[in-house]
Amino acid sequence: MNYMAAETNAEAIEELADLMKIFKPFAEVHASSLAEVKKILQEKAEKRDGFEERFFRLELTNKM
């Protein structure tokens, strides 16, 4: 995987496509598809759009 070494947007997108190939079999193991994973991703983004804004909530608990 050479995503971090990509020098152009086109190269980066190509590397991201390679990453998507990795996720496909994981979805299939659970009788799902990349389309279903994308749908869930969209639904989550609509509920909590913080990641789109480049920040997210982090919860820490002290178990002492």
PDB file of N, CA and C in Angstrom:
ATOM      1  N   MET A   1       0.841  -1.167   0.000  1.00  0.00           N
ATOM      2  CA  MET A   1       0.000   0.000   0.000  1.00  0.00           C
ATOM      3  C   MET A   1       0.890   1.236   0.000  1.00  0.00           C
ATOM      4  N   ASN A   2       0.656   2.090  -0.958  1.00  0.00           N
ATOM      5  CA  ASN A   2       1.499   3.270  -1.108  1.00  0.00           C
ATOM      6  C   ASN A   2       0.708   4.566  -1.013  1.00  0.00           C
ATOM      7  N   TYR A   3      -0.393   4.558  -0.277  1.00  0.00           N
ATOM      8  CA  TYR A   3      -1.227   5.757  -0.176  1.00  0.00           C
ATOM      9  C   TYR A   3      -0.417   6.958   0.308  1.00  0.00           C
ATOM     10  N   MET A   4       0.360   6.773   1.350  1.00  0.00           N
ATOM     11  CA  MET A   4       1.125   7.886   1.918  1.00  0.00           C
ATOM     12  C   MET A   4       2.196   8.385   0.958  1.00  0.00           C
ATOM     13  N   ALA A   5       2.614   7.549   0.030  1.00  0.00           N
ATOM     14  CA  ALA A   5       3.646   7.950  -0.926  1.00  0.00           C
ATOM     15  C   ALA A   5       3.059   8.543  -2.205  1.00  0.00           C
ATOM     16  N   ALA A   6       1.739   8.549  -2.323  1.00  0.00           N
ATOM     17  CA  ALA A   6       1.107   9.068  -3.542  1.00  0.00           C
ATOM     18  C   ALA A   6       1.475  10.535  -3.732  1.00  0.00           C
ATOM     19  N   GLU A   7       1.845  10.869  -4.947  1.00  0.00           N
ATOM     20  CA  GLU A   7       2.264  12.237  -5.245  1.00  0.00           C
ATOM     21  C   GLU A   7       1.172  13.055  -5.916  1.00  0.00           C
ATOM     22  N   THR A   8       0.144  12.401  -6.406  1.00  0.00           N
ATOM     23  CA  THR A   8      -0.953  13.121  -7.055  1.00  0.00           C
ATOM     24  C   THR A   8      -2.279  12.624  -6.486  1.00  0.00           C
ATOM     25  N   ASN A   9      -3.321  13.396  -6.709  1.00  0.00           N
ATOM     26  CA  ASN A   9      -4.650  12.964  -6.285  1.00  0.00           C
ATOM     27  C   ASN A   9      -5.038  11.669  -6.976  1.00  0.00           C
ATOM     28  N   ALA A  10      -4.711  11.544  -8.245  1.00  0.00           N
ATOM     29  CA  ALA A  10      -5.058  10.334  -8.999  1.00  0.00           C
ATOM     30  C   ALA A  10      -4.391   9.105  -8.385  1.00  0.00           C
ATOM     31  N   GLU A  11      -3.131   9.225  -8.003  1.00  0.00           N
ATOM     32  CA  GLU A  11      -2.430   8.105  -7.372  1.00  0.00           C
ATOM     33  C   GLU A  11      -3.057   7.770  -6.019  1.00  0.00           C
ATOM     34  N   ALA A  12      -3.414   8.796  -5.257  1.00  0.00           N
ATOM     35  CA  ALA A  12      -4.026   8.571  -3.946  1.00  0.00           C
ATOM     36  C   ALA A  12      -5.365   7.859  -4.092  1.00  0.00           C
ATOM     37  N   ILE A  13      -6.164   8.278  -5.059  1.00  0.00           N
ATOM     38  CA  ILE A  13      -7.465   7.647  -5.284  1.00  0.00           C
ATOM     39  C   ILE A  13      -7.283   6.194  -5.707  1.00  0.00           C
ATOM     40  N   GLU A  14      -6.290   5.932  -6.525  1.00  0.00           N
ATOM     41  CA  GLU A  14      -6.004   4.556  -6.936  1.00  0.00           C
ATOM     42  C   GLU A  14      -5.647   3.695  -5.725  1.00  0.00           C
ATOM     43  N   GLU A  15      -4.864   4.240  -4.818  1.00  0.00           N
ATOM     44  CA  GLU A  15      -4.495   3.508  -3.608  1.00  0.00           C
ATOM     45  C   GLU A  15      -5.711   3.294  -2.706  1.00  0.00           C
ATOM     46  N   LEU A  16      -6.591   4.285  -2.639  1.00  0.00           N
ATOM     47  CA  LEU A  16      -7.812   4.121  -1.855  1.00  0.00           C
ATOM     48  C   LEU A  16      -8.694   3.025  -2.447  1.00  0.00           C
ATOM     49  N   ALA A  17      -8.713   2.920  -3.766  1.00  0.00           N
ATOM     50  CA  ALA A  17      -9.460   1.835  -4.420  1.00  0.00           C
ATOM     51  C   ALA A  17      -8.887   0.482  -4.005  1.00  0.00           C
ATOM     52  N   ASP A  18      -7.574   0.399  -3.886  1.00  0.00           N
ATOM     53  CA  ASP A  18      -6.949  -0.844  -3.423  1.00  0.00           C
ATOM     54  C   ASP A  18      -7.402  -1.180  -1.998  1.00  0.00           C
ATOM     55  N   LEU A  19      -7.535  -0.161  -1.162  1.00  0.00           N
ATOM     56  CA  LEU A  19      -8.016  -0.387   0.199  1.00  0.00           C
ATOM     57  C   LEU A  19      -9.449  -0.914   0.190  1.00  0.00           C
ATOM     58  N   MET A  20     -10.265  -0.397  -0.705  1.00  0.00           N
ATOM     59  CA  MET A  20     -11.654  -0.856  -0.799  1.00  0.00           C
ATOM     60  C   MET A  20     -11.705  -2.335  -1.165  1.00  0.00           C
ATOM     61  N   LYS A  21     -10.745  -2.788  -1.969  1.00  0.00           N
ATOM     62  CA  LYS A  21     -10.702  -4.211  -2.324  1.00  0.00           C
ATOM     63  C   LYS A  21     -10.512  -5.074  -1.085  1.00  0.00           C
ATOM     64  N   ILE A  22      -9.833  -4.544  -0.091  1.00  0.00           N
ATOM     65  CA  ILE A  22      -9.603  -5.277   1.149  1.00  0.00           C
ATOM     66  C   ILE A  22     -10.909  -5.433   1.926  1.00  0.00           C
ATOM     67  N   PHE A  23     -11.745  -4.406   1.911  1.00  0.00           N
ATOM     68  CA  PHE A  23     -12.979  -4.431   2.690  1.00  0.00           C
ATOM     69  C   PHE A  23     -14.060  -5.321   2.084  1.00  0.00           C
ATOM     70  N   LYS A  24     -14.030  -5.527   0.787  1.00  0.00           N
ATOM     71  CA  LYS A  24     -15.067  -6.313   0.110  1.00  0.00           C
ATOM     72  C   LYS A  24     -15.213  -7.716   0.706  1.00  0.00           C
ATOM     73  N   PRO A  25     -14.133  -8.489   0.850  1.00  0.00           N
ATOM     74  CA  PRO A  25     -14.293  -9.831   1.429  1.00  0.00           C
ATOM     75  C   PRO A  25     -14.785  -9.809   2.876  1.00  0.00           C
ATOM     76  N   PHE A  26     -14.397  -8.784   3.639  1.00  0.00           N
ATOM     77  CA  PHE A  26     -14.888  -8.680   5.014  1.00  0.00           C
ATOM     78  C   PHE A  26     -16.401  -8.522   5.024  1.00  0.00           C
ATOM     79  N   ALA A  27     -16.922  -7.678   4.157  1.00  0.00           N
ATOM     80  CA  ALA A  27     -18.374  -7.496   4.068  1.00  0.00           C
ATOM     81  C   ALA A  27     -19.046  -8.792   3.637  1.00  0.00           C
ATOM     82  N   GLU A  28     -18.456  -9.483   2.676  1.00  0.00           N
ATOM     83  CA  GLU A  28     -19.041 -10.723   2.164  1.00  0.00           C
ATOM     84  C   GLU A  28     -19.095 -11.820   3.223  1.00  0.00           C
ATOM     85  N   VAL A  29     -18.108 -11.857   4.111  1.00  0.00           N
ATOM     86  CA  VAL A  29     -18.110 -12.837   5.203  1.00  0.00           C
ATOM     87  C   VAL A  29     -19.368 -12.674   6.056  1.00  0.00           C
ATOM     88  N   HIS A  30     -19.863 -11.459   6.127  1.00  0.00           N
ATOM     89  CA  HIS A  30     -21.044 -11.162   6.933  1.00  0.00           C
ATOM     90  C   HIS A  30     -22.298 -11.042   6.066  1.00  0.00           C
ATOM     91  N   ALA A  31     -22.264 -11.689   4.898  1.00  0.00           N
ATOM     92  CA  ALA A  31     -23.401 -11.695   3.965  1.00  0.00           C
ATOM     93  C   ALA A  31     -23.847 -10.280   3.617  1.00  0.00           C
ATOM     94  N   SER A  32     -22.868  -9.412   3.381  1.00  0.00           N
ATOM     95  CA  SER A  32     -23.160  -8.028   3.035  1.00  0.00           C
ATOM     96  C   SER A  32     -22.348  -7.642   1.807  1.00  0.00           C
ATOM     97  N   SER A  33     -22.313  -6.354   1.520  1.00  0.00           N
ATOM     98  CA  SER A  33     -21.598  -5.859   0.345  1.00  0.00           C
ATOM     99  C   SER A  33     -21.015  -4.487   0.645  1.00  0.00           C
ATOM    100  N   LEU A  34     -20.133  -4.022  -0.236  1.00  0.00           N
ATOM    101  CA  LEU A  34     -19.599  -2.670  -0.082  1.00  0.00           C
ATOM    102  C   LEU A  34     -20.710  -1.640  -0.182  1.00  0.00           C
ATOM    103  N   ALA A  35     -21.708  -1.907  -1.013  1.00  0.00           N
ATOM    104  CA  ALA A  35     -22.838  -0.980  -1.140  1.00  0.00           C
ATOM    105  C   ALA A  35     -23.562  -0.834   0.199  1.00  0.00           C
ATOM    106  N   GLU A  36     -23.755  -1.940   0.900  1.00  0.00           N
ATOM    107  CA  GLU A  36     -24.410  -1.889   2.208  1.00  0.00           C
ATOM    108  C   GLU A  36     -23.534  -1.149   3.219  1.00  0.00           C
ATOM    109  N   VAL A  37     -22.239  -1.396   3.188  1.00  0.00           N
ATOM    110  CA  VAL A  37     -21.320  -0.695   4.086  1.00  0.00           C
ATOM    111  C   VAL A  37     -21.363   0.806   3.801  1.00  0.00           C
ATOM    112  N   LYS A  38     -21.372   1.192   2.541  1.00  0.00           N
ATOM    113  CA  LYS A  38     -21.446   2.612   2.171  1.00  0.00           C
ATOM    114  C   LYS A  38     -22.757   3.234   2.647  1.00  0.00           C
ATOM    115  N   LYS A  39     -23.851   2.473   2.542  1.00  0.00           N
ATOM    116  CA  LYS A  39     -25.156   2.958   2.997  1.00  0.00           C
ATOM    117  C   LYS A  39     -25.116   3.239   4.495  1.00  0.00           C
ATOM    118  N   ILE A  40     -24.545   2.314   5.257  1.00  0.00           N
ATOM    119  CA  ILE A  40     -24.444   2.489   6.706  1.00  0.00           C
ATOM    120  C   ILE A  40     -23.531   3.664   7.035  1.00  0.00           C
ATOM    121  N   LEU A  41     -22.456   3.803   6.300  1.00  0.00           N
ATOM    122  CA  LEU A  41     -21.546   4.937   6.487  1.00  0.00           C
ATOM    123  C   LEU A  41     -22.290   6.255   6.298  1.00  0.00           C
ATOM    124  N   GLN A  42     -23.111   6.326   5.260  1.00  0.00           N
ATOM    125  CA  GLN A  42     -23.893   7.531   4.987  1.00  0.00           C
ATOM    126  C   GLN A  42     -24.885   7.799   6.117  1.00  0.00           C
ATOM    127  N   GLU A  43     -25.566   6.750   6.576  1.00  0.00           N
ATOM    128  CA  GLU A  43     -26.528   6.905   7.670  1.00  0.00           C
ATOM    129  C   GLU A  43     -25.842   7.411   8.934  1.00  0.00           C
ATOM    130  N   LYS A  44     -24.675   6.870   9.235  1.00  0.00           N
ATOM    131  CA  LYS A  44     -23.935   7.323  10.416  1.00  0.00           C
ATOM    132  C   LYS A  44     -23.501   8.775  10.263  1.00  0.00           C
ATOM    133  N   ALA A  45     -23.081   9.144   9.070  1.00  0.00           N
ATOM    134  CA  ALA A  45     -22.647  10.521   8.826  1.00  0.00           C
ATOM    135  C   ALA A  45     -23.803  11.492   9.020  1.00  0.00           C
ATOM    136  N   GLU A  46     -25.006  11.076   8.632  1.00  0.00           N
ATOM    137  CA  GLU A  46     -26.173  11.936   8.803  1.00  0.00           C
ATOM    138  C   GLU A  46     -26.529  12.107  10.273  1.00  0.00           C
ATOM    139  N   LYS A  47     -26.310  11.065  11.075  1.00  0.00           N
ATOM    140  CA  LYS A  47     -26.608  11.134  12.507  1.00  0.00           C
ATOM    141  C   LYS A  47     -25.572  11.963  13.254  1.00  0.00           C
ATOM    142  N   ARG A  48     -24.307  11.730  12.935  1.00  0.00           N
ATOM    143  CA  ARG A  48     -23.211  12.436  13.616  1.00  0.00           C
ATOM    144  C   ARG A  48     -22.217  12.866  12.565  1.00  0.00           C
ATOM    145  N   ASP A  49     -22.360  14.092  12.163  1.00  0.00           N
ATOM    146  CA  ASP A  49     -21.538  14.572  11.056  1.00  0.00           C
ATOM    147  C   ASP A  49     -20.209  15.152  11.504  1.00  0.00           C
ATOM    148  N   GLY A  50     -19.785  14.908  12.739  1.00  0.00           N
ATOM    149  CA  GLY A  50     -18.543  15.481  13.238  1.00  0.00           C
ATOM    150  C   GLY A  50     -17.318  15.110  12.431  1.00  0.00           C
ATOM    151  N   PHE A  51     -17.265  13.869  11.937  1.00  0.00           N
ATOM    152  CA  PHE A  51     -16.081  13.464  11.198  1.00  0.00           C
ATOM    153  C   PHE A  51     -15.937  14.251   9.903  1.00  0.00           C
ATOM    154  N   GLU A  52     -17.051  14.596   9.282  1.00  0.00           N
ATOM    155  CA  GLU A  52     -16.988  15.401   8.063  1.00  0.00           C
ATOM    156  C   GLU A  52     -16.369  16.764   8.349  1.00  0.00           C
ATOM    157  N   GLU A  53     -16.551  17.237   9.574  1.00  0.00           N
ATOM    158  CA  GLU A  53     -15.977  18.519   9.969  1.00  0.00           C
ATOM    159  C   GLU A  53     -14.543  18.361  10.471  1.00  0.00           C
ATOM    160  N   ARG A  54     -14.012  17.150  10.390  1.00  0.00           N
ATOM    161  CA  ARG A  54     -12.638  16.819  10.775  1.00  0.00           C
ATOM    162  C   ARG A  54     -12.404  16.852  12.282  1.00  0.00           C
ATOM    163  N   PHE A  55     -13.463  16.642  13.045  1.00  0.00           N
ATOM    164  CA  PHE A  55     -13.293  16.461  14.478  1.00  0.00           C
ATOM    165  C   PHE A  55     -14.288  15.408  14.938  1.00  0.00           C
ATOM    166  N   PHE A  56     -14.014  14.816  16.079  1.00  0.00           N
ATOM    167  CA  PHE A  56     -14.908  13.791  16.597  1.00  0.00           C
ATOM    168  C   PHE A  56     -14.857  13.796  18.112  1.00  0.00           C
ATOM    169  N   ARG A  57     -15.857  13.198  18.720  1.00  0.00           N
ATOM    170  CA  ARG A  57     -15.951  13.146  20.167  1.00  0.00           C
ATOM    171  C   ARG A  57     -15.170  11.947  20.683  1.00  0.00           C
ATOM    172  N   LEU A  58     -14.397  12.163  21.701  1.00  0.00           N
ATOM    173  CA  LEU A  58     -13.617  11.095  22.319  1.00  0.00           C
ATOM    174  C   LEU A  58     -14.040  10.999  23.776  1.00  0.00           C
ATOM    175  N   GLU A  59     -14.458   9.816  24.181  1.00  0.00           N
ATOM    176  CA  GLU A  59     -14.857   9.607  25.567  1.00  0.00           C
ATOM    177  C   GLU A  59     -13.787   8.805  26.286  1.00  0.00           C
ATOM    178  N   LEU A  60     -13.418   9.274  27.436  1.00  0.00           N
ATOM    179  CA  LEU A  60     -12.455   8.569  28.275  1.00  0.00           C
ATOM    180  C   LEU A  60     -13.123   8.249  29.600  1.00  0.00           C
ATOM    181  N   THR A  61     -12.848   7.082  30.108  1.00  0.00           N
ATOM    182  CA  THR A  61     -13.376   6.724  31.419  1.00  0.00           C
ATOM    183  C   THR A  61     -12.229   6.297  32.313  1.00  0.00           C
ATOM    184  N   ASN A  62     -12.344   6.625  33.553  1.00  0.00           N
ATOM    185  CA  ASN A  62     -11.345   6.247  34.540  1.00  0.00           C
ATOM    186  C   ASN A  62     -11.875   5.034  35.282  1.00  0.00           C
ATOM    187  N   LYS A  63     -11.236   3.900  35.121  1.00  0.00           N
ATOM    188  CA  LYS A  63     -11.717   2.656  35.731  1.00  0.00           C
ATOM    189  C   LYS A  63     -10.988   2.343  37.030  1.00  0.00           C
ATOM    190  N   MET A  64     -10.539   3.346  37.723  1.00  0.00           N
ATOM    191  CA  MET A  64      -9.829   3.126  38.983  1.00  0.00           C
ATOM    192  C   MET A  64     -10.778   3.106  40.136  1.00  0.00           C
TER     193      MET A  64
END
